[in-house]
PDB file of C-alpha atoms in Angstrom:
ATOM      1  CA  MET A 109      77.105  62.329  53.983  1.00 47.00           C
ATOM      2  CA  ASN A 110      80.324  62.073  52.258  1.00 56.00           C
ATOM      3  CA  GLU A 111      80.826  58.358  52.287  1.00 66.00           C
ATOM      4  CA  ARG A 112      83.025  56.538  49.441  1.00 71.00           C
ATOM      5  CA  ILE A 113      81.859  54.370  47.031  1.00 79.00           C
ATOM      6  CA  GLU A 114      83.439  51.169  46.140  1.00 84.00           C
ATOM      7  CA  GLY A 115      86.185  51.836  43.841  1.00 81.00           C
ATOM      8  CA  GLU A 116      86.044  55.608  43.832  1.00 88.00           C
ATOM      9  CA  GLU A 117      89.758  56.278  44.960  1.00 90.00           C
ATOM     10  CA  GLU A 118      91.312  53.741  42.742  1.00 91.00           C
ATOM     11  CA  ALA A 119      89.245  55.289  39.526  1.00 92.00           C
ATOM     12  CA  GLN A 120      90.901  58.509  40.660  1.00 92.00           C
ATOM     13  CA  ARG A 121      94.030  57.119  40.607  1.00 94.00           C
ATOM     14  CA  ALA A 122      93.338  56.017  37.034  1.00 94.00           C
ATOM     15  CA  ILE A 123      91.941  59.375  36.069  1.00 95.00           C
ATOM     16  CA  LEU A 124      95.092  61.119  37.280  1.00 94.00           C
ATOM     17  CA  ALA A 125      97.391  58.352  35.544  1.00 95.00           C
ATOM     18  CA  ASN A 126      95.619  58.976  32.217  1.00 95.00           C
ATOM     19  CA  SER A 127      95.465  62.662  32.288  1.00 95.00           C
ATOM     20  CA  SER A 128      98.369  64.665  30.718  1.00 94.00           C
ATOM     21  CA  LYS A 129     100.431  67.407  32.309  1.00 95.00           C
ATOM     22  CA  ARG A 130      98.715  69.868  29.704  1.00 95.00           C
ATOM     23  CA  ALA A 131      94.998  68.723  30.214  1.00 96.00           C
ATOM     24  CA  ARG A 132      95.786  69.122  33.908  1.00 96.00           C
ATOM     25  CA  ARG A 133      96.942  72.758  33.589  1.00 96.00           C
ATOM     26  CA  LEU A 134      94.079  73.980  30.946  1.00 96.00           C
ATOM     27  CA  GLU A 135      91.429  72.129  33.488  1.00 96.00           C
ATOM     28  CA  SER A 136      92.778  74.640  36.098  1.00 96.00           C
ATOM     29  CA  TYR A 137      92.384  77.685  34.108  1.00 96.00           C
ATOM     30  CA  GLU A 138      89.024  76.447  33.517  1.00 96.00           C
ATOM     31  CA  ARG A 139      88.379  76.175  37.143  1.00 96.00           C
ATOM     32  CA  TRP A 140      88.999  79.714  38.195  1.00 97.00           C
ATOM     33  CA  ALA A 141      86.476  80.835  35.404  1.00 96.00           C
ATOM     34  CA  LYS A 142      83.834  78.486  37.105  1.00 96.00           C
ATOM     35  CA  GLY A 143      84.869  79.523  40.574  1.00 96.00           C
ATOM     36  CA  THR A 144      85.750  76.068  41.661  1.00 96.00           C
ATOM     37  CA  GLN A 145      89.549  76.819  42.140  1.00 96.00           C
ATOM     38  CA  TYR A 146      89.316  76.347  45.738  1.00 96.00           C
ATOM     39  CA  ASP A 147      87.226  73.118  46.122  1.00 95.00           C
ATOM     40  CA  HIS A 148      90.074  71.249  47.299  1.00 94.00           C
ATOM     41  CA  MET A 149      90.680  73.397  50.508  1.00 95.00           C
ATOM     42  CA  PRO A 150      89.348  72.989  54.031  1.00 95.00           C
ATOM     43  CA  ASN A 151      85.823  75.203  54.640  1.00 94.00           C
ATOM     44  CA  TRP A 152      86.548  78.853  55.256  1.00 94.00           C
ATOM     45  CA  TRP A 153      84.828  78.186  59.018  1.00 92.00           C
ATOM     46  CA  ASP A 154      87.309  75.351  59.576  1.00 93.00           C
ATOM     47  CA  ASP A 155      89.201  76.792  62.565  1.00 89.00           C
ATOM     48  CA  SER A 156      91.845  73.695  62.553  1.00 93.00           C
ATOM     49  CA  VAL A 157      93.646  75.190  59.598  1.00 92.00           C
ATOM     50  CA  PRO A 158      94.917  78.984  59.191  1.00 91.00           C
ATOM     51  CA  LEU A 159      92.821  81.213  57.348  1.00 87.00           C
ATOM     52  CA  TRP A 160      95.305  81.362  54.343  1.00 89.00           C
ATOM     53  CA  GLU A 161      94.646  77.716  53.666  1.00 93.00           C
ATOM     54  CA  ARG A 162      91.068  77.758  53.918  1.00 94.00           C
ATOM     55  CA  ARG A 163      88.543  77.872  50.934  1.00 96.00           C
ATOM     56  CA  PRO A 164      87.182  81.527  50.780  1.00 96.00           C
ATOM     57  CA  CYS A 165      83.644  81.792  51.449  1.00 95.00           C
ATOM     58  CA  ILE A 166      83.060  84.623  48.837  1.00 95.00           C
ATOM     59  CA  VAL A 167      84.195  83.738  45.461  1.00 96.00           C
ATOM     60  CA  TYR A 168      84.233  86.527  42.865  1.00 96.00           C
ATOM     61  CA  LYS A 169      83.807  84.787  39.392  1.00 96.00           C
ATOM     62  CA  VAL A 170      85.721  87.632  37.751  1.00 97.00           C
ATOM     63  CA  VAL A 171      87.259  85.536  34.949  1.00 97.00           C
ATOM     64  CA  ASP A 172      83.725  84.735  34.047  1.00 97.00           C
ATOM     65  CA  LEU A 173      82.501  88.099  34.317  1.00 97.00           C
ATOM     66  CA  ALA A 174      85.296  89.540  32.011  1.00 97.00           C
ATOM     67  CA  ALA A 175      85.114  86.720  29.422  1.00 97.00           C
ATOM     68  CA  ARG A 176      81.404  87.093  28.929  1.00 96.00           C
ATOM     69  CA  ALA A 177      81.716  91.117  28.923  1.00 96.00           C
ATOM     70  CA  ASN A 178      84.490  90.514  26.091  1.00 96.00           C
ATOM     71  CA  VAL A 179      82.106  88.072  24.330  1.00 96.00           C
ATOM     72  CA  ASP A 180      79.285  90.659  24.401  1.00 95.00           C
ATOM     73  CA  LEU A 181      81.710  93.457  22.975  1.00 94.00           C
ATOM     74  CA  CYS A 182      82.590  91.507  20.159  1.00 94.00           C
ATOM     75  CA  LEU A 183      79.887  89.094  19.189  1.00 93.00           C
ATOM     76  CA  GLY A 184      76.975  89.895  20.945  1.00 88.00           C
ATOM     77  CA  GLY A 185      73.620  91.453  19.608  1.00 81.00           C
ATOM     78  CA  GLU A 186      74.196  94.199  16.858  1.00 83.00           C
ATOM     79  CA  ARG A 187      78.139  93.776  17.329  1.00 86.00           C
ATOM     80  CA  TYR A 188      77.792  90.388  15.925  1.00 87.00           C
ATOM     81  CA  PRO A 189      79.700  90.886  12.306  1.00 87.00           C
ATOM     82  CA  ALA A 190      78.286  90.394   9.056  1.00 85.00           C
ATOM     83  CA  PHE A 191      79.604  88.210   6.549  1.00 87.00           C
ATOM     84  CA  THR A 192      79.029  89.480   2.967  1.00 82.00           C
ATOM     85  CA  THR A 193      80.580  88.736  -0.569  1.00 81.00           C
ATOM     86  CA  ARG A 194      79.147  92.139  -1.786  1.00 73.00           C
ATOM     87  CA  GLN A 195      81.462  94.639  -3.170  1.00 64.00           C
ATOM     88  CA  ALA A 196      82.618  97.697  -1.507  1.00 65.00           C
ATOM     89  CA  GLU A 197      80.599 101.066  -2.299  1.00 57.00           C
ATOM     90  CA  ASP A 198      83.276 102.656  -4.331  1.00 57.00           C
ATOM     91  CA  GLU A 199      83.772  99.731  -6.770  1.00 62.00           C
ATOM     92  CA  SER A 200      81.519  99.393  -9.751  1.00 66.00           C
ATOM     93  CA  ASP A 201      79.963  95.948 -10.752  1.00 65.00           C
ATOM     94  CA  ALA A 202      82.266  95.744 -13.531  1.00 68.00           C
ATOM     95  CA  GLU A 203      85.152  96.138 -11.621  1.00 66.00           C
ATOM     96  CA  TYR A 204      83.959  93.735  -8.988  1.00 65.00           C
ATOM     97  CA  GLU A 205      82.914  91.098 -11.178  1.00 68.00           C
ATOM     98  CA  GLU A 206      86.357  91.222 -12.936  1.00 65.00           C
ATOM     99  CA  GLU A 207      88.139  90.947  -9.517  1.00 67.00           C
ATOM    100  CA  SER A 208      86.375  88.063  -7.902  1.00 68.00           C
ATOM    101  CA  GLY A 209      84.185  86.609 -10.934  1.00 70.00           C
ATOM    102  CA  LEU A 210      80.786  87.113  -9.169  1.00 74.00           C
ATOM    103  CA  SER A 211      78.013  89.331 -10.568  1.00 78.00           C
ATOM    104  CA  ARG A 212      75.754  91.043  -8.129  1.00 79.00           C
ATOM    105  CA  GLU A 213      73.251  88.736  -8.454  1.00 83.00           C
ATOM    106  CA  ASP A 214      75.637  85.763  -7.505  1.00 84.00           C
ATOM    107  CA  SER A 215      77.042  87.657  -4.763  1.00 84.00           C
ATOM    108  CA  ASP A 216      73.654  88.108  -3.451  1.00 86.00           C
ATOM    109  CA  LYS A 217      72.909  84.270  -3.731  1.00 89.00           C
ATOM    110  CA  LEU A 218      76.267  83.612  -1.983  1.00 89.00           C
ATOM    111  CA  ASP A 219      75.390  85.944   0.921  1.00 89.00           C
ATOM    112  CA  ARG A 220      71.897  83.923   1.115  1.00 92.00           C
ATOM    113  CA  PHE A 221      73.583  80.837   1.628  1.00 92.00           C
ATOM    114  CA  ILE A 222      76.053  81.771   4.134  1.00 91.00           C
ATOM    115  CA  ARG A 223      73.604  83.286   6.387  1.00 91.00           C
ATOM    116  CA  GLU A 224      71.255  80.215   5.907  1.00 93.00           C
ATOM    117  CA  ASN A 225      74.307  78.024   6.568  1.00 92.00           C
ATOM    118  CA  HIS A 226      75.300  80.231   9.643  1.00 92.00           C
ATOM    119  CA  ARG A 227      71.570  79.540  10.880  1.00 92.00           C
ATOM    120  CA  ILE A 228      71.157  75.866  10.498  1.00 93.00           C
ATOM    121  CA  SER A 229      74.743  75.166  11.801  1.00 91.00           C
ATOM    122  CA  ARG A 230      74.257  77.559  14.863  1.00 92.00           C
ATOM    123  CA  PHE A 231      77.466  79.714  13.747  1.00 92.00           C
ATOM    124  CA  PRO A 232      77.096  82.639  15.913  1.00 92.00           C
ATOM    125  CA  LYS A 233      76.150  80.852  19.008  1.00 93.00           C
ATOM    126  CA  VAL A 234      79.113  78.241  18.736  1.00 94.00           C
ATOM    127  CA  ALA A 235      81.396  81.191  17.918  1.00 94.00           C
ATOM    128  CA  ARG A 236      80.417  82.730  21.084  1.00 95.00           C
ATOM    129  CA  GLU A 237      81.193  79.651  23.042  1.00 95.00           C
ATOM    130  CA  MET A 238      84.640  79.413  21.186  1.00 95.00           C
ATOM    131  CA  PHE A 239      85.338  82.998  21.903  1.00 96.00           C
ATOM    132  CA  TYR A 240      84.442  82.317  26.024  1.00 97.00           C
ATOM    133  CA  ASP A 241      86.363  79.140  25.800  1.00 96.00           C
ATOM    134  CA  SER A 242      89.569  80.513  24.275  1.00 96.00           C
ATOM    135  CA  GLN A 243      89.531  83.138  27.007  1.00 97.00           C
ATOM    136  CA  THR A 244      89.201  81.232  29.971  1.00 97.00           C
ATOM    137  CA  THR A 245      91.309  78.269  28.976  1.00 96.00           C
ATOM    138  CA  GLY A 246      93.576  79.477  26.231  1.00 95.00           C
ATOM    139  CA  SER A 247      92.200  77.291  23.297  1.00 96.00           C
ATOM    140  CA  VAL A 248      89.379  75.905  21.899  1.00 96.00           C
ATOM    141  CA  ALA A 249      88.603  73.267  18.642  1.00 96.00           C
ATOM    142  CA  ALA A 250      85.705  73.790  16.187  1.00 96.00           C
ATOM    143  CA  ILE A 251      84.683  70.562  14.166  1.00 96.00           C
ATOM    144  CA  PHE A 252      82.665  70.992  11.279  1.00 94.00           C
ATOM    145  CA  GLY A 253      80.517  68.729   9.134  1.00 92.00           C
ATOM    146  CA  VAL A 254      77.366  67.560   8.033  1.00 90.00           C
ATOM    147  CA  ARG A 255      74.865  65.869  10.313  1.00 88.00           C
ATOM    148  CA  PHE A 256      71.427  64.263   9.468  1.00 88.00           C
ATOM    149  CA  GLY A 257      71.768  66.391   6.209  1.00 90.00           C
ATOM    150  CA  LYS A 258      72.126  69.503   8.242  1.00 92.00           C
ATOM    151  CA  PRO A 259      75.345  71.510   8.514  1.00 93.00           C
ATOM    152  CA  PHE A 260      76.759  71.577  11.896  1.00 92.00           C
ATOM    153  CA  GLN A 261      79.784  73.007  14.147  1.00 92.00           C
ATOM    154  CA  ASP A 262      80.696  71.576  17.427  1.00 93.00           C
ATOM    155  CA  ALA A 263      83.093  73.542  20.182  1.00 94.00           C
ATOM    156  CA  VAL A 264      85.159  71.377  21.825  1.00 95.00           C
ATOM    157  CA  PRO A 265      87.256  71.758  25.040  1.00 95.00           C
ATOM    158  CA  SER A 266      90.742  72.078  24.342  1.00 96.00           C
ATOM    159  CA  LYS A 267      91.867  69.934  27.708  1.00 96.00           C
ATOM    160  CA  TRP A 268      90.416  66.817  25.583  1.00 96.00           C
ATOM    161  CA  CYS A 269      92.275  67.553  22.284  1.00 96.00           C
ATOM    162  CA  THR A 270      95.667  66.730  20.715  1.00 96.00           C
ATOM    163  CA  PRO A 271      95.821  68.417  17.263  1.00 96.00           C
ATOM    164  CA  LYS A 272      98.778  67.581  14.958  1.00 96.00           C
ATOM    165  CA  PHE A 273      99.390  70.528  12.201  1.00 95.00           C
ATOM    166  CA  GLY A 274     100.707  70.771   8.565  1.00 94.00           C
ATOM    167  CA  PRO A 275     103.267  72.945   7.196  1.00 93.00           C
ATOM    168  CA  SER A 276     100.612  75.953   7.210  1.00 91.00           C
ATOM    169  CA  ASP A 277      99.427  75.273  10.629  1.00 90.00           C
ATOM    170  CA  GLU A 278      96.345  73.718   9.253  1.00 95.00           C
ATOM    171  CA  VAL A 279      94.996  70.914  11.515  1.00 96.00           C
ATOM    172  CA  VAL A 280      95.687  67.333  10.034  1.00 97.00           C
ATOM    173  CA  GLU A 281      94.670  65.473  12.595  1.00 97.00           C
ATOM    174  CA  LEU A 282      92.964  65.913  15.877  1.00 97.00           C
ATOM    175  CA  GLU A 283      92.608  63.343  18.736  1.00 98.00           C
ATOM    176  CA  ILE A 284      89.834  63.712  21.252  1.00 97.00           C
ATOM    177  CA  ARG A 285      90.560  61.695  24.331  1.00 97.00           C
ATOM    178  CA  TYR A 286      89.785  62.110  28.148  1.00 96.00           C
ATOM    179  CA  PRO A 287      89.501  59.813  30.831  1.00 96.00           C
ATOM    180  CA  TYR A 288      85.921  59.737  32.960  1.00 96.00           C
ATOM    181  CA  THR A 289      84.279  57.946  35.919  1.00 94.00           C
ATOM    182  CA  GLU A 290      81.249  55.657  35.587  1.00 92.00           C
ATOM    183  CA  GLU A 291      79.125  53.968  38.287  1.00 91.00           C
ATOM    184  CA  ILE A 292      78.072  50.299  37.504  1.00 88.00           C
ATOM    185  CA  GLN A 293      75.764  47.887  39.558  1.00 86.00           C
ATOM    186  CA  LEU A 294      77.641  45.007  40.557  1.00 86.00           C
ATOM    187  CA  ALA A 295      75.735  41.526  40.924  1.00 86.00           C
ATOM    188  CA  ASN A 296      75.339  41.853  44.571  1.00 87.00           C
ATOM    189  CA  GLY A 297      73.426  45.032  43.836  1.00 85.00           C
ATOM    190  CA  THR A 298      76.139  47.450  45.222  1.00 87.00           C
ATOM    191  CA  ILE A 299      77.445  50.373  43.269  1.00 90.00           C
ATOM    192  CA  LYS A 300      80.907  50.279  42.082  1.00 90.00           C
ATOM    193  CA  VAL A 301      82.805  53.481  40.584  1.00 92.00           C
ATOM    194  CA  VAL A 302      85.170  52.823  37.353  1.00 93.00           C
ATOM    195  CA  ALA A 303      87.265  54.792  35.465  1.00 95.00           C
ATOM    196  CA  LYS A 304      86.792  54.870  31.595  1.00 96.00           C
ATOM    197  CA  LEU A 305      88.664  56.192  28.744  1.00 97.00           C
ATOM    198  CA  TYR A 306      86.910  57.953  25.442  1.00 97.00           C
ATOM    199  CA  ARG A 307      88.968  58.566  22.510  1.00 97.00           C
ATOM    200  CA  ARG A 308      88.059  60.111  18.839  1.00 97.00           C
ATOM    201  CA  VAL A 309      90.509  60.538  16.071  1.00 98.00           C
ATOM    202  CA  ILE A 310      89.549  63.001  13.067  1.00 97.00           C
ATOM    203  CA  THR A 311      92.024  63.080   9.941  1.00 97.00           C
ATOM    204  CA  ALA A 312      91.341  64.129   6.399  1.00 96.00           C
ATOM    205  CA  GLU A 313      89.658  60.891   5.557  1.00 96.00           C
ATOM    206  CA  LYS A 314      88.096  59.355   8.570  1.00 96.00           C
ATOM    207  CA  ASP A 315      86.357  60.359  11.750  1.00 96.00           C
ATOM    208  CA  THR A 316      86.909  57.093  14.202  1.00 97.00           C
ATOM    209  CA  GLU A 317      85.317  56.719  17.540  1.00 97.00           C
ATOM    210  CA  TYR A 318      86.563  53.951  19.681  1.00 98.00           C
ATOM    211  CA  LEU A 319      84.680  52.146  22.154  1.00 97.00           C
ATOM    212  CA  PRO A 320      85.122  53.519  25.832  1.00 96.00           C
ATOM    213  CA  ALA A 321      87.885  51.257  27.454  1.00 96.00           C
ATOM    214  CA  ASP A 322      88.967  50.641  30.968  1.00 95.00           C
ATOM    215  CA  ALA A 323      91.668  53.290  32.383  1.00 95.00           C
ATOM    216  CA  ASP A 324      94.404  51.816  33.544  1.00 93.00           C
ATOM    217  CA  LYS A 325      95.718  52.858  37.223  1.00 91.00           C
ATOM    218  CA  ASN A 326      99.342  53.169  35.856  1.00 92.00           C
ATOM    219  CA  GLY A 327      98.458  54.805  32.726  1.00 92.00           C
ATOM    220  CA  ILE A 328      99.106  51.896  30.228  1.00 93.00           C
ATOM    221  CA  GLU A 329      97.282  52.153  26.869  1.00 94.00           C
ATOM    222  CA  PRO A 330      94.217  49.758  26.406  1.00 94.00           C
ATOM    223  CA  ASN A 331      93.487  47.939  23.363  1.00 95.00           C
ATOM    224  CA  TRP A 332      91.199  50.403  21.298  1.00 96.00           C
ATOM    225  CA  VAL A 333      88.032  48.855  19.312  1.00 97.00           C
ATOM    226  CA  ILE A 334      86.562  50.829  16.746  1.00 97.00           C
ATOM    227  CA  ASN A 335      82.689  51.591  17.307  1.00 97.00           C
ATOM    228  CA  LYS A 336      81.877  51.002  13.664  1.00 96.00           C
ATOM    229  CA  ALA A 337      78.532  52.531  14.495  1.00 95.00           C
ATOM    230  CA  ARG A 338      79.756  55.948  15.194  1.00 94.00           C
ATOM    231  CA  SER A 339      82.621  56.064  12.522  1.00 96.00           C
ATOM    232  CA  VAL A 340      82.689  57.217   9.309  1.00 94.00           C
ATOM    233  CA  VAL A 341      84.818  57.709   6.048  1.00 95.00           C
ATOM    234  CA  HIS A 342      83.997  61.287   4.956  1.00 93.00           C
ATOM    235  CA  GLY A 343      86.540  61.466   2.237  1.00 93.00           C
ATOM    236  CA  LEU A 344      86.712  65.565   2.339  1.00 93.00           C
ATOM    237  CA  GLY A 345      90.313  65.552   1.647  1.00 95.00           C
ATOM    238  CA  PHE A 346      91.104  68.037   4.470  1.00 96.00           C
ATOM    239  CA  CYS A 347      90.401  67.597   8.289  1.00 97.00           C
ATOM    240  CA  PRO A 348      87.486  69.495   9.027  1.00 96.00           C
ATOM    241  CA  VAL A 349      88.563  70.998  12.352  1.00 96.00           C
ATOM    242  CA  VAL A 350      89.958  74.951  13.136  1.00 96.00           C
ATOM    243  CA  TRP A 351      92.244  75.224  16.130  1.00 96.00           C
ATOM    244  CA  TYR A 352      91.910  78.567  18.065  1.00 95.00           C
ATOM    245  CA  PRO A 353      94.684  79.445  20.428  1.00 95.00           C
ATOM    246  CA  PHE A 354      93.543  82.524  22.118  1.00 95.00           C
ATOM    247  CA  ASN A 355      96.454  85.312  22.407  1.00 89.00           C
ATOM    248  CA  LYS A 356      99.198  82.880  21.662  1.00 89.00           C
ATOM    249  CA  GLY A 357     101.741  85.318  20.112  1.00 84.00           C
ATOM    250  CA  ALA A 358     105.277  84.099  19.287  1.00 83.00           C
ATOM    251  CA  THR A 359     106.311  80.803  21.349  1.00 86.00           C
ATOM    252  CA  THR A 360     108.159  77.677  20.792  1.00 87.00           C
ATOM    253  CA  VAL A 361     107.261  74.925  18.251  1.00 86.00           C
ATOM    254  CA  ASN A 362     105.880  72.727  20.793  1.00 88.00           C
ATOM    255  CA  VAL A 363     103.371  75.295  22.279  1.00 91.00           C
ATOM    256  CA  ILE A 364      99.535  74.605  20.893  1.00 94.00           C
ATOM    257  CA  ASP A 365      97.673  76.776  23.363  1.00 95.00           C
ATOM    258  CA  GLY A 366      97.644  80.513  23.619  1.00 95.00           C
ATOM    259  CA  LEU A 367      96.961  82.023  27.055  1.00 95.00           C
ATOM    260  CA  PRO A 368      93.725  82.743  28.799  1.00 96.00           C
ATOM    261  CA  ILE A 369      93.084  86.249  30.194  1.00 96.00           C
ATOM    262  CA  HIS A 370      93.910  85.397  33.881  1.00 96.00           C
ATOM    263  CA  ARG A 371      97.041  83.535  33.242  1.00 94.00           C
ATOM    264  CA  TYR A 372      98.981  86.198  35.305  1.00 94.00           C
ATOM    265  CA  ILE A 373      96.571  87.354  37.830  1.00 95.00           C
ATOM    266  CA  THR A 374      95.506  84.094  39.661  1.00 95.00           C
ATOM    267  CA  ASP A 375      97.026  85.398  42.844  1.00 95.00           C
ATOM    268  CA  GLU A 376      95.533  88.804  42.846  1.00 96.00           C
ATOM    269  CA  ILE A 377      92.023  86.979  42.600  1.00 97.00           C
ATOM    270  CA  HIS A 378      92.918  84.652  45.451  1.00 96.00           C
ATOM    271  CA  GLN A 379      94.033  87.678  47.527  1.00 95.00           C
ATOM    272  CA  HIS A 380      90.604  89.565  46.682  1.00 95.00           C
ATOM    273  CA  ASP A 381      88.543  86.599  47.776  1.00 96.00           C
ATOM    274  CA  LEU A 382      90.414  86.191  51.027  1.00 94.00           C
ATOM    275  CA  ALA A 383      89.797  89.961  51.705  1.00 92.00           C
ATOM    276  CA  ARG A 384      86.233  89.874  51.090  1.00 93.00           C
ATOM    277  CA  SER A 385      85.809  86.664  53.116  1.00 93.00           C
ATOM    278  CA  GLN A 386      87.715  88.174  56.121  1.00 90.00           C
ATOM    279  CA  TRP A 387      85.258  91.051  55.868  1.00 88.00           C
ATOM    280  CA  HIS A 388      82.143  88.798  55.805  1.00 89.00           C
ATOM    281  CA  ARG A 389      83.808  86.945  58.810  1.00 86.00           C
ATOM    282  CA  GLY A 390      84.352  90.173  60.888  1.00 83.00           C
ATOM    283  CA  ALA A 391      80.818  91.311  60.229  1.00 82.00           C
ATOM    284  CA  LEU A 392      79.392  87.972  61.244  1.00 84.00           C
ATOM    285  CA  LEU A 393      81.493  87.490  64.169  1.00 78.00           C
ATOM    286  CA  SER A 394      82.328  90.703  65.392  1.00 72.00           C
ATOM    287  CA  GLU A 395      86.126  90.565  64.908  1.00 65.00           C
ATOM    288  CA  PRO A 396      87.954  93.579  65.552  1.00 67.00           C
ATOM    289  CA  GLN A 397      88.580  95.544  62.298  1.00 62.00           C
ATOM    290  CA  VAL A 398      91.238  97.887  61.513  1.00 67.00           C
ATOM    291  CA  TYR A 399      90.023 101.527  60.523  1.00 67.00           C
ATOM    292  CA  GLU A 400      91.581 104.960  60.554  1.00 73.00           C
ATOM    293  CA  ILE A 401      90.285 107.931  62.263  1.00 78.00           C
ATOM    294  CA  GLY A 402      91.065 111.631  62.771  1.00 71.00           C
TER     295      GLY A 402
END
C-alpha cells in the first residue's frame, strides 16, 4: 500500500520551498551516514530501468561505521579525556598558585565541580554525539544552559541552524528553523497532511521560540507569533552556543560548515554498493559471472 494522503504533494512542495540549498546539501550528507541515500531510486529488482539507475539491495553504511570508529578512538571509554585544573608534575604548589591564583585545595574543588557538571549535563554523551554529527554532516551546534535548575547541553543538527558570528568568530545569534509535515484530522474525519515551520532564535539576552506557522508553498515568510510559554530572557550577556565545523580549514568568509568525512568519496561508495548488489543478484539468479582461470 502506497496511497497518497490528502495534501501530501502540496505539503512536500511547501517543504521544498522553505528549505535552503545549504540545508538540502547537509541533509544529503546525512543520508549517506544513515544508508538512505538511494531511497529515491527504483527497486533493485525493477527490470524496467537499467541497473545503474536502481537502488542497490546491499548498502554498506561505511560512513556511519567510520564516524563511530573515530568517536570510539577519541572519546570512547578510557580514551575520553580528563579535565583538570591541577598543576603539572614538575610545578611546585607555590609556582602554580602564583601563576593561576589557585591553591591545590582550590584546584581540587574546581575539578570536582567540573566532573559533577559534566555528569549532570551528560557532557561526555553529548560530546560523542557532536563529534559523530560533525563528521557525517560537516558541522554541529551545541546549546548550553540551565533547565529546571540543572545544567544541560543539547546538540542540534546543523541543517536546522543558521549562526551569526562576532569579531572573534564567537556565535552572537543562532536561528533554528526547519519545515516539517503534520497530519491533522478534518471535520469529516479524513486525514490531511500540512506543512509547518518551526523557528527559535537565541541571542546574548533572549531565547525566543515561536508558535508553529503554516509553511507557504511559495516560500513566503509567515507572520511569526512568539510562544511566550517557551521563551525566556536569560540575560547572560553572551550567546550560549558553540558552533563546531569539522575539518573546515581555510575557506571563504561565507562558508560556515566544515567537510564531512565522505565529502569526496560518495561515487566510490556508490560503486561498491552496486558491485556487492550485483554479486548478490548473480548468486540468486545464477547469472553468468566473470572469473579467471589457468
